[in-house]
Each structure stands twice: as C-alpha cells, then as structure tokens.
C-alpha cells in the first residue's frame, strides 16, 4: 500500500527536495512480510540507478562537527569516537523536536528496535546458545559505551536547559546506537584529528535507508566522488509496484538478527551452528585419541563455523566428524581427511550416523524451544512482538534441520 500521502513522507520529500534530491523511481509503501519499504514507480532494468542521494542529505561526522556540537567535540580529550559523535547528534536532535533541522528524517526512524540488545532478558534466554552469547556481548558493549561517554555528555550541559543526564539516558543512547548500527551505509574511511582513530565509515542516508534486505538480490552501492552522491544500482529487474530490495550482505539469520533485528525467510545463507560440545556429544568417551583429534581440528581451524544448511551438513562439519571418527589404526591418516580424501566406508558411515544423531538432537531441542515460546506468547502479551521474532528464527532453523535430515537419510541409504 502506497504511503506517499502520509504527512511524515510529504514532509520528508520536501526536506529532501530542499537538499537537491528528487526521485521518481521509488515511493514509500507498506508490504506484507517486510513492513515499510520502497516500491518501484516504474519498471527498473538491470544496471539502472535505483537511487542517487546527494551528500547534502547524508548525516555524517562532518554534519556533527559543523553543528553546535563541533566545538565541544574538538576540545574534548581523549577525542570522541566517530560513533559517539553520531549518536550524540541523534540524541540531541531528537530532544530538540520541532526545532531540529533533521526533524523530517527523525520522524520516520523507528521508535524502538528489535536487536538482541533491546530485548528483555527472558527473551534473550530463548535464543540459540551461540547467538545468546553474542547478544550478551553486544549488551555489555553498549553498556560500556554508555558508561564511558557520560563525562563527555556532562560537558554538553551549557547547550541544554535540562539536566544532560535526563537527555542522554541509557535508553536514548541505545536508540541512537541501534539507529547507526542498523541503518548506516558505508563510506570510505576518513581521519579527523578531533575524533578517535576508530574507522569513520558510517553515514545515515535518509529515504535510502527505507530499502529492505533480501538475500536473493545483488546491488552495487557506493559513494560516487564525482557526483558527490551515494548511489545504488540494481543488478536485478523490478516490475512496476514491486518492492525494491537491496542486500546487506550474505548473512545467515543469526547475524541478521544480531545486527539488524530481523530474520529472513528462506534465506539461502541461513544455517544451524554446531558447538564443540555438541560435536563430541555422540562420540565414544573411551577414545583415547580424542584430545589429540580436537587439538588437530583447533590448529587447522575446524572447530568453529561447523553448520547444517539447506543442502545438509557442511563440508567442514563432515570433515571434522570424519577426523573425530577415525579408528585408532587409521589415526595417522588425519591429514588425508583434511584434504577431503575418503579413508574407508566404515569411517564414512560412522560420520553420517553421528551427523544424523546431532541433527535429530537439534530438531528435538528446536521443537522444545518453539513449544516454550508458544506458551510464553499466550502468557506474556507485552512480549508478543519479541517472542514472535524469536519464534521465526527457530522456525527457520527447524526447516533447515529437517532438510538436512532428509539429505543425511539419502546419503546413508547409499551404504545399505
């Protein structure tokens, strides 16, 4: 449904036009499944420019330093990070409300985000273990970012009638951090003396950042130094009134959830991760060479990124299991395993049997979590949106595991 008529988009269009941006290719719309996005106003051909946003529309550290915050940033030691500069500007401008020159853009930004750092602890506890650990790291990182920035925020008191503690609260900074983390486009690194040495590569791109992600499309996106615009060209074709997508990268669903707060249905890059603990769960505890085998896998980078995918267990997972399943008399063949050679039919069959047991274990675990989520959705209405998101992640993982189980069954049939 076209949303161009809504007041916030009318104001945004006026604001963008004043900054030399006009666009006839795209229009804001609401779509089933993805929500708010951009719709093609005309058919778009392969290689065609989707959008060209002038530099004057981008919110960068240059924008911040040229603003009323510039003098405070320049004199603060040690120099603030580029991320802190952007976040401070967002919080300050949001607080300014109608007085903000960026009000039309701020009005269309999400009021809240669904990255794990924003979820309730009891919802985070429902995430897959590997994602839960990363979510907790993310939360600790943002909390440290806030704690280490409070003295800088205090230095801004002369700019505000209200106490800065009430303006630059943890929730306000979290909102700004998520805005930059989920919506920024990449610029070539720049270095400024008044900012820390951390890469200054982020820019917020009003209107352009309404484009949603699809893993099935490819685009060419970059800042054009000649036209001084951020440009996106499509390598796909779009019919009139279709939703136009860009690709944030070949990310699996856990990465998309962690960084952007959503899950992509039928994502070809989606996978289920196998931890070291689960890897050895069904191996004989009497294997005296197990520690040595684990050490070899670790030394050669085969203890991480072991996965089940739509096509079955990954080559890395099967290779790790083949090495772990080596019989004592075949142990000296471990280098051949890493090179992809077949050691014996017995080793191949044992490997597939163990892979299937691990796959069935995950299916059972996933079904149990989905049942728990379903019960919580009935009992905790306030968490419904968060729980639905977690449910979609586990549902996609269950589809992958079932596909992997079918593949393993077919492979095993070859040995009977």
CSV table of C-alpha atoms in Angstrom, one decimal:
chain,number,residue,atom,x,y,z
A,1,UNK,CA,0.0,0.0,0.0
A,2,UNK,CA,1.5,3.3,-1.1
A,3,UNK,CA,2.3,5.6,1.8
A,4,UNK,CA,3.4,8.7,-0.1
A,5,UNK,CA,0.3,10.5,1.0
A,6,UNK,CA,1.2,10.2,4.7
A,7,UNK,CA,2.2,13.5,6.3
A,8,UNK,CA,5.6,12.3,7.5
A,9,UNK,CA,6.6,11.3,4.0
A,10,UNK,CA,5.3,14.5,2.5
A,11,UNK,CA,7.5,16.4,4.9
A,12,UNK,CA,10.5,14.2,4.2
A,13,UNK,CA,10.1,14.7,0.5
A,14,UNK,CA,10.0,18.5,1.0
A,15,UNK,CA,13.1,18.3,3.2
A,16,UNK,CA,15.0,16.1,0.6
A,17,UNK,CA,14.0,18.4,-2.3
A,18,UNK,CA,15.4,21.4,-0.4
A,19,UNK,CA,18.7,19.4,-0.3
A,20,UNK,CA,18.6,18.8,-4.0
A,21,UNK,CA,17.2,15.3,-4.0
A,22,UNK,CA,14.3,14.3,-6.2
A,23,UNK,CA,13.2,10.8,-7.1
A,24,UNK,CA,10.7,9.4,-9.5
A,25,UNK,CA,11.8,5.7,-9.3
A,26,UNK,CA,10.6,4.8,-5.8
A,27,UNK,CA,7.8,5.5,-3.3
A,28,UNK,CA,7.3,4.5,0.3
A,29,UNK,CA,4.9,1.7,0.8
A,30,UNK,CA,3.8,-0.9,3.3
A,31,UNK,CA,4.3,-4.6,2.3
A,32,UNK,CA,3.1,-7.9,3.8
A,33,UNK,CA,6.0,-9.7,5.5
A,34,UNK,CA,8.6,-6.8,5.3
A,35,UNK,CA,6.5,-3.8,6.5
A,36,UNK,CA,7.6,-0.4,5.4
A,37,UNK,CA,9.9,-0.3,2.4
A,38,UNK,CA,10.2,1.3,-1.1
A,39,UNK,CA,8.1,0.4,-4.1
A,40,UNK,CA,9.1,0.9,-7.8
A,41,UNK,CA,7.1,3.6,-9.5
A,42,UNK,CA,8.2,2.3,-12.9
A,43,UNK,CA,9.9,-0.9,-14.2
A,44,UNK,CA,13.6,-0.9,-13.3
A,45,UNK,CA,16.1,-2.6,-15.6
A,46,UNK,CA,19.3,-4.4,-14.7
A,47,UNK,CA,22.2,-1.9,-14.2
A,48,UNK,CA,19.8,1.0,-13.7
A,49,UNK,CA,20.3,3.5,-10.9
A,50,UNK,CA,17.8,2.9,-8.1
A,51,UNK,CA,18.7,5.9,-6.1
A,52,UNK,CA,21.3,8.7,-6.0
A,53,UNK,CA,21.3,10.6,-2.7
A,54,UNK,CA,23.3,13.8,-2.6
A,55,UNK,CA,26.0,14.3,0.0
A,56,UNK,CA,23.9,17.2,1.4
A,57,UNK,CA,21.3,14.6,2.6
A,58,UNK,CA,23.8,12.4,4.4
A,59,UNK,CA,24.3,12.6,8.1
A,60,UNK,CA,28.0,12.1,8.7
A,61,UNK,CA,30.6,13.1,11.3
A,62,UNK,CA,31.1,16.2,9.1
A,63,UNK,CA,27.5,17.1,9.8
A,64,UNK,CA,28.1,16.8,13.5
A,65,UNK,CA,31.4,18.7,13.6
A,66,UNK,CA,29.8,21.6,11.6
A,67,UNK,CA,27.0,21.7,14.1
A,68,UNK,CA,26.7,23.3,17.6
A,69,UNK,CA,28.4,20.1,18.9
A,70,UNK,CA,31.6,20.8,16.9
A,71,UNK,CA,33.3,23.0,19.4
A,72,UNK,CA,32.6,20.5,22.3
A,73,UNK,CA,33.9,17.6,20.3
A,74,UNK,CA,37.0,19.4,19.1
A,75,UNK,CA,38.1,20.3,22.7
A,76,UNK,CA,37.2,17.0,24.4
A,77,UNK,CA,40.2,14.8,25.3
A,78,UNK,CA,40.6,12.0,24.6
A,79,UNK,CA,38.9,12.6,21.2
A,80,UNK,CA,35.4,11.1,21.0
A,81,UNK,CA,34.8,8.2,18.6
A,82,UNK,CA,33.0,8.8,15.3
A,83,UNK,CA,30.2,6.5,16.6
A,84,UNK,CA,29.9,8.7,19.8
A,85,UNK,CA,29.7,11.8,17.6
A,86,UNK,CA,26.9,10.4,15.5
A,87,UNK,CA,25.0,9.0,18.5
A,88,UNK,CA,25.3,12.3,20.4
A,89,UNK,CA,23.9,14.3,17.5
A,90,UNK,CA,21.0,11.9,17.1
A,91,UNK,CA,20.0,12.1,20.7
A,92,UNK,CA,20.4,15.9,20.8
A,93,UNK,CA,18.4,16.4,17.6
A,94,UNK,CA,15.6,14.1,18.8
A,95,UNK,CA,15.5,16.0,22.0
A,96,UNK,CA,15.2,19.3,20.0
A,97,UNK,CA,11.9,18.0,18.5
A,98,UNK,CA,10.4,20.6,16.2
A,99,UNK,CA,13.5,22.8,16.4
A,100,UNK,CA,15.6,20.2,14.8
A,101,UNK,CA,16.7,20.7,11.2
A,102,UNK,CA,16.6,16.9,10.8
A,103,UNK,CA,13.1,16.5,12.2
A,104,UNK,CA,11.6,15.1,8.9
A,105,UNK,CA,14.1,12.3,8.9
A,106,UNK,CA,13.9,11.7,12.7
A,107,UNK,CA,10.1,11.4,12.4
A,108,UNK,CA,10.4,8.3,10.1
A,109,UNK,CA,13.0,6.5,12.1
A,110,UNK,CA,11.8,3.5,14.3
A,111,UNK,CA,10.8,4.5,17.8
A,112,UNK,CA,12.2,1.2,19.0
A,113,UNK,CA,14.4,-1.6,17.7
A,114,UNK,CA,14.4,-5.4,17.9
A,115,UNK,CA,18.2,-6.1,18.0
A,116,UNK,CA,19.0,-8.6,20.9
A,117,UNK,CA,20.5,-5.7,22.9
A,118,UNK,CA,16.9,-4.3,23.1
A,119,UNK,CA,15.2,-7.5,24.0
A,120,UNK,CA,14.1,-8.5,27.5
A,121,UNK,CA,16.5,-10.9,29.3
A,122,UNK,CA,13.9,-13.7,29.4
A,123,UNK,CA,13.5,-13.4,25.6
A,124,UNK,CA,17.3,-13.4,25.1
A,125,UNK,CA,17.4,-16.6,27.1
A,126,UNK,CA,15.4,-18.3,24.4
A,127,UNK,CA,18.0,-17.6,21.7
A,128,UNK,CA,20.3,-20.3,20.3
A,129,UNK,CA,23.4,-20.6,22.6
A,130,UNK,CA,25.9,-19.1,20.1
A,131,UNK,CA,23.6,-16.1,19.4
A,132,UNK,CA,22.7,-15.7,23.1
A,133,UNK,CA,26.4,-15.4,23.9
A,134,UNK,CA,26.9,-12.7,21.2
A,135,UNK,CA,23.8,-10.9,22.3
A,136,UNK,CA,25.1,-10.7,25.9
A,137,UNK,CA,28.5,-9.4,24.5
A,138,UNK,CA,26.6,-6.8,22.5
A,139,UNK,CA,24.6,-5.6,25.6
A,140,UNK,CA,27.9,-5.4,27.6
A,141,UNK,CA,29.5,-3.4,24.8
A,142,UNK,CA,26.6,-0.9,24.6
A,143,UNK,CA,26.6,-0.5,28.4
A,144,UNK,CA,30.3,0.2,28.4
A,145,UNK,CA,29.8,2.6,25.6
A,146,UNK,CA,27.3,4.5,27.7
A,147,UNK,CA,29.3,4.4,30.9
A,148,UNK,CA,32.5,5.7,29.1
A,149,UNK,CA,30.6,8.5,27.4
A,150,UNK,CA,28.9,10.1,30.4
A,151,UNK,CA,31.7,12.6,31.2
A,152,UNK,CA,31.5,13.8,27.6
A,153,UNK,CA,27.7,14.2,27.8
A,154,UNK,CA,28.2,16.2,31.0
A,155,UNK,CA,30.5,18.6,29.1
A,156,UNK,CA,27.5,19.5,26.9
A,157,UNK,CA,25.4,20.9,29.7
A,158,UNK,CA,25.8,24.5,28.6
A,159,UNK,CA,23.8,23.6,25.4
A,160,UNK,CA,20.7,22.5,27.4
A,161,UNK,CA,18.3,23.9,29.9
A,162,UNK,CA,17.5,20.4,31.2
A,163,UNK,CA,20.0,18.2,33.0
A,164,UNK,CA,22.0,16.2,30.5
A,165,UNK,CA,21.5,13.0,32.5
A,166,UNK,CA,17.8,13.2,31.6
A,167,UNK,CA,18.5,13.8,27.9
A,168,UNK,CA,21.5,11.4,27.3
A,169,UNK,CA,20.0,8.5,29.2
A,170,UNK,CA,20.9,4.8,28.5
A,171,UNK,CA,17.7,4.3,26.6
A,172,UNK,CA,18.3,7.4,24.5
A,173,UNK,CA,21.8,6.3,23.6
A,174,UNK,CA,20.7,2.7,23.0
A,175,UNK,CA,18.1,4.0,20.4
A,176,UNK,CA,20.9,6.1,18.7
A,177,UNK,CA,23.3,3.2,18.7
A,178,UNK,CA,20.8,0.9,17.1
A,179,UNK,CA,19.9,3.6,14.5
A,180,UNK,CA,23.5,3.8,13.4
A,181,UNK,CA,24.2,0.1,13.7
A,182,UNK,CA,21.1,-1.0,11.7
A,183,UNK,CA,20.7,1.8,9.2
A,184,UNK,CA,24.1,3.3,8.3
A,185,UNK,CA,25.7,3.0,4.9
A,186,UNK,CA,29.4,2.6,4.4
A,187,UNK,CA,31.8,5.4,3.3
A,188,UNK,CA,35.5,5.2,2.7
A,189,UNK,CA,37.4,5.7,5.9
A,190,UNK,CA,38.3,9.3,6.8
A,191,UNK,CA,40.5,10.5,9.7
A,192,UNK,CA,39.9,13.7,11.7
A,193,UNK,CA,42.2,15.0,14.4
A,194,UNK,CA,39.2,15.8,16.7
A,195,UNK,CA,37.9,12.2,16.5
A,196,UNK,CA,39.5,9.0,17.8
A,197,UNK,CA,41.4,6.6,15.4
A,198,UNK,CA,38.4,4.3,15.1
A,199,UNK,CA,37.2,3.9,11.5
A,200,UNK,CA,35.0,6.8,10.4
A,201,UNK,CA,32.9,4.9,7.8
A,202,UNK,CA,29.3,5.4,8.8
A,203,UNK,CA,26.7,7.7,7.3
A,204,UNK,CA,22.9,7.8,7.7
A,205,UNK,CA,21.1,8.1,4.4
A,206,UNK,CA,17.5,9.4,4.8
A,207,UNK,CA,15.0,7.8,2.5
A,208,UNK,CA,17.5,5.4,1.0
A,209,UNK,CA,17.5,3.5,4.4
A,210,UNK,CA,13.9,2.6,3.8
A,211,UNK,CA,15.1,-0.1,1.4
A,212,UNK,CA,14.7,-3.5,2.9
A,213,UNK,CA,17.1,-6.5,2.7
A,214,UNK,CA,16.7,-9.6,0.5
A,215,UNK,CA,19.4,-12.3,0.2
A,216,UNK,CA,18.2,-13.0,-3.3
A,217,UNK,CA,19.2,-9.7,-4.9
A,218,UNK,CA,22.5,-8.0,-5.7
A,219,UNK,CA,23.2,-4.3,-5.9
A,220,UNK,CA,26.2,-2.1,-6.4
A,221,UNK,CA,26.3,0.6,-3.7
A,222,UNK,CA,29.0,3.2,-3.1
A,223,UNK,CA,29.6,6.9,-2.6
A,224,UNK,CA,30.4,8.5,-6.0
A,225,UNK,CA,33.2,11.0,-5.5
A,226,UNK,CA,32.5,12.7,-8.9
A,227,UNK,CA,28.7,13.3,-8.4
A,228,UNK,CA,29.1,13.6,-4.6
A,229,UNK,CA,26.2,11.3,-4.1
A,230,UNK,CA,25.6,7.9,-2.6
A,231,UNK,CA,24.4,5.7,-5.4
A,232,UNK,CA,22.8,2.3,-5.7
A,233,UNK,CA,22.5,0.4,-8.9
A,234,UNK,CA,20.5,-2.8,-9.3
A,235,UNK,CA,21.7,-6.0,-10.9
A,236,UNK,CA,18.1,-7.3,-10.9
A,237,UNK,CA,14.9,-6.2,-12.7
A,238,UNK,CA,11.9,-4.9,-11.0
A,239,UNK,CA,8.3,-4.6,-12.3
A,240,UNK,CA,6.2,-1.5,-11.5
A,241,UNK,CA,4.8,-1.5,-8.0
A,242,UNK,CA,7.1,-4.3,-6.7
A,243,UNK,CA,9.1,-3.8,-3.5
A,244,UNK,CA,12.7,-2.9,-4.3
A,245,UNK,CA,15.3,-4.6,-2.2
A,246,UNK,CA,19.0,-4.3,-1.5
A,247,UNK,CA,21.3,-6.9,0.0
A,248,UNK,CA,23.0,-6.1,3.3
A,249,UNK,CA,25.5,-8.9,2.7
A,250,UNK,CA,25.5,-12.8,2.5
A,251,UNK,CA,24.5,-13.1,6.2
A,252,UNK,CA,22.9,-16.0,8.0
A,253,UNK,CA,19.8,-15.4,10.1
A,254,UNK,CA,21.7,-15.3,13.4
A,255,UNK,CA,23.9,-12.5,12.0
A,256,UNK,CA,20.8,-10.6,10.6
A,257,UNK,CA,19.1,-10.9,14.0
A,258,UNK,CA,22.1,-9.8,15.9
A,259,UNK,CA,23.0,-6.8,13.7
A,260,UNK,CA,19.6,-5.7,12.3
A,261,UNK,CA,16.9,-7.3,14.5
A,262,UNK,CA,15.1,-9.3,11.8
A,263,UNK,CA,15.0,-12.8,10.3
A,264,UNK,CA,15.0,-13.5,6.5
A,265,UNK,CA,12.6,-16.3,5.5
A,266,UNK,CA,14.1,-18.9,3.1
A,267,UNK,CA,17.5,-17.3,3.5
A,268,UNK,CA,19.9,-19.3,1.4
A,269,UNK,CA,22.8,-18.3,3.8
A,270,UNK,CA,20.9,-19.5,6.9
A,271,UNK,CA,22.4,-22.3,8.9
A,272,UNK,CA,22.4,-24.0,12.3
A,273,UNK,CA,25.7,-23.9,14.2
A,274,UNK,CA,27.2,-26.9,15.9
A,275,UNK,CA,29.2,-26.1,19.0
A,276,UNK,CA,32.3,-28.1,20.2
A,277,UNK,CA,30.2,-29.6,23.0
A,278,UNK,CA,27.5,-31.0,20.6
A,279,UNK,CA,30.2,-32.1,18.1
A,280,UNK,CA,31.6,-34.7,20.5
A,281,UNK,CA,28.2,-35.5,22.2
A,282,UNK,CA,27.7,-38.8,20.4
A,283,UNK,CA,31.3,-39.9,20.1
A,284,UNK,CA,32.7,-42.7,22.3
A,285,UNK,CA,34.1,-41.4,25.6
A,286,UNK,CA,36.6,-44.3,25.5
A,287,UNK,CA,38.5,-42.8,22.6
A,288,UNK,CA,42.0,-42.1,24.0
A,289,UNK,CA,43.0,-40.0,21.0
A,290,UNK,CA,40.0,-37.6,21.3
A,291,UNK,CA,42.0,-34.8,22.9
A,292,UNK,CA,44.6,-35.0,20.2
A,293,UNK,CA,41.9,-35.0,17.5
A,294,UNK,CA,40.3,-31.9,19.0
A,295,UNK,CA,43.7,-30.3,19.1
A,296,UNK,CA,44.3,-31.0,15.4
A,297,UNK,CA,40.9,-29.6,14.5
A,298,UNK,CA,41.6,-26.5,16.5
A,299,UNK,CA,45.0,-26.0,15.0
A,300,UNK,CA,43.6,-26.3,11.5
A,301,UNK,CA,40.5,-24.1,12.1
A,302,UNK,CA,37.9,-26.9,12.0
A,303,UNK,CA,36.4,-26.3,15.5
A,304,UNK,CA,34.4,-23.2,14.5
A,305,UNK,CA,31.7,-22.5,11.8
A,306,UNK,CA,30.5,-26.1,11.7
A,307,UNK,CA,27.0,-26.0,10.3
A,308,UNK,CA,23.9,-27.6,9.0
A,309,UNK,CA,22.5,-25.9,5.9
A,310,UNK,CA,19.7,-26.3,3.4
A,311,UNK,CA,21.8,-28.8,1.5
A,312,UNK,CA,22.7,-30.8,4.6
A,313,UNK,CA,25.8,-30.9,6.9
A,314,UNK,CA,28.5,-28.6,5.6
A,315,UNK,CA,31.8,-29.9,4.3
A,316,UNK,CA,33.5,-28.5,7.3
A,317,UNK,CA,31.2,-30.3,9.7
A,318,UNK,CA,31.6,-33.6,7.9
A,319,UNK,CA,35.3,-33.2,7.7
A,320,UNK,CA,35.5,-32.5,11.4
A,321,UNK,CA,33.4,-35.6,12.2
A,322,UNK,CA,35.4,-37.8,9.8
A,323,UNK,CA,38.6,-36.9,11.7
A,324,UNK,CA,36.9,-37.5,15.1
A,325,UNK,CA,35.5,-40.8,13.9
A,326,UNK,CA,38.9,-42.2,12.8
A,327,UNK,CA,39.7,-45.6,14.2
A,328,UNK,CA,42.9,-45.9,16.2
A,329,UNK,CA,44.8,-47.8,13.4
A,330,UNK,CA,43.7,-45.1,10.9
A,331,UNK,CA,44.6,-42.1,13.0
A,332,UNK,CA,47.8,-41.3,11.1
A,333,UNK,CA,45.6,-40.6,8.0
A,334,UNK,CA,44.2,-37.4,9.6
A,335,UNK,CA,46.0,-35.1,7.0
A,336,UNK,CA,44.2,-37.0,4.2
A,337,UNK,CA,40.9,-36.4,6.0
A,338,UNK,CA,41.5,-32.6,6.0
A,339,UNK,CA,42.4,-32.8,2.3
A,340,UNK,CA,39.0,-34.4,1.6
A,341,UNK,CA,40.1,-38.0,0.9
A,342,UNK,CA,37.9,-41.0,1.7
A,343,UNK,CA,39.6,-43.2,4.3
A,344,UNK,CA,37.2,-46.1,4.5
A,345,UNK,CA,33.5,-46.9,4.1
A,346,UNK,CA,33.3,-47.5,7.8
A,347,UNK,CA,34.6,-44.0,8.5
A,348,UNK,CA,32.1,-42.5,6.1
A,349,UNK,CA,29.2,-44.4,7.5
A,350,UNK,CA,30.1,-43.7,11.1
A,351,UNK,CA,30.4,-40.0,10.3
A,352,UNK,CA,26.9,-39.9,8.7
A,353,UNK,CA,25.4,-41.8,11.7
A,354,UNK,CA,26.9,-39.2,14.1
A,355,UNK,CA,25.8,-36.3,11.9
A,356,UNK,CA,22.3,-37.7,11.9
A,357,UNK,CA,22.2,-38.1,15.7
A,358,UNK,CA,23.4,-34.5,16.1
A,359,UNK,CA,20.7,-33.3,13.6
A,360,UNK,CA,18.0,-35.2,15.4
A,361,UNK,CA,19.2,-33.8,18.7
A,362,UNK,CA,18.8,-30.2,17.3
A,363,UNK,CA,15.4,-31.0,15.9
A,364,UNK,CA,14.2,-32.2,19.3
A,365,UNK,CA,15.8,-29.1,21.0
A,366,UNK,CA,14.2,-26.7,18.5
A,367,UNK,CA,10.8,-28.2,18.9
A,368,UNK,CA,11.0,-27.9,22.7
A,369,UNK,CA,12.0,-24.2,22.4
A,370,UNK,CA,9.2,-23.5,19.9
A,371,UNK,CA,6.8,-25.0,22.3
A,372,UNK,CA,8.1,-22.9,25.2
A,373,UNK,CA,7.9,-19.8,23.0
A,374,UNK,CA,4.3,-20.6,22.1
A,375,UNK,CA,3.3,-20.9,25.8
A,376,UNK,CA,5.1,-17.6,26.6
A,377,UNK,CA,3.2,-15.9,23.8
A,378,UNK,CA,-0.1,-16.9,25.5
A,379,UNK,CA,1.1,-15.8,28.9
A,380,UNK,CA,3.1,-12.6,28.2
A,381,UNK,CA,1.3,-10.4,25.8
A,382,UNK,CA,3.6,-7.5,26.3
A,383,UNK,CA,6.5,-9.6,24.9
A,384,UNK,CA,4.4,-10.8,21.9
A,385,UNK,CA,6.5,-9.0,19.2
A,386,UNK,CA,9.8,-10.0,20.6
A,387,UNK,CA,8.7,-13.6,21.1
A,388,UNK,CA,7.3,-13.8,17.5
A,389,UNK,CA,10.7,-12.7,16.2
A,390,UNK,CA,12.5,-15.4,18.2
A,391,UNK,CA,9.9,-17.9,17.0
A,392,UNK,CA,10.6,-17.0,13.4
A,393,UNK,CA,14.3,-17.6,13.9
A,394,UNK,CA,13.8,-21.1,15.4
A,395,UNK,CA,11.2,-21.9,12.8
A,396,UNK,CA,13.7,-21.2,10.0
A,397,UNK,CA,16.3,-23.3,11.8
A,398,UNK,CA,13.8,-26.2,12.1
A,399,UNK,CA,13.2,-26.1,8.3
A,400,UNK,CA,17.0,-26.3,7.7
A,401,UNK,CA,17.4,-29.2,10.2
A,402,UNK,CA,14.6,-31.2,8.5
A,403,UNK,CA,16.1,-30.6,5.1
A,404,UNK,CA,19.5,-31.7,6.5
A,405,UNK,CA,17.9,-34.8,8.0
A,406,UNK,CA,16.5,-35.8,4.6
A,407,UNK,CA,19.9,-35.3,2.9
A,408,UNK,CA,21.6,-37.4,5.6
A,409,UNK,CA,19.0,-40.1,5.1
A,410,UNK,CA,19.7,-40.2,1.4
A,411,UNK,CA,23.5,-40.3,1.9
A,412,UNK,CA,23.1,-43.2,4.4
A,413,UNK,CA,20.9,-45.1,2.0
A,414,UNK,CA,24.0,-45.4,-0.3
A,415,UNK,CA,25.7,-47.5,2.4
A,416,UNK,CA,22.9,-50.0,2.8
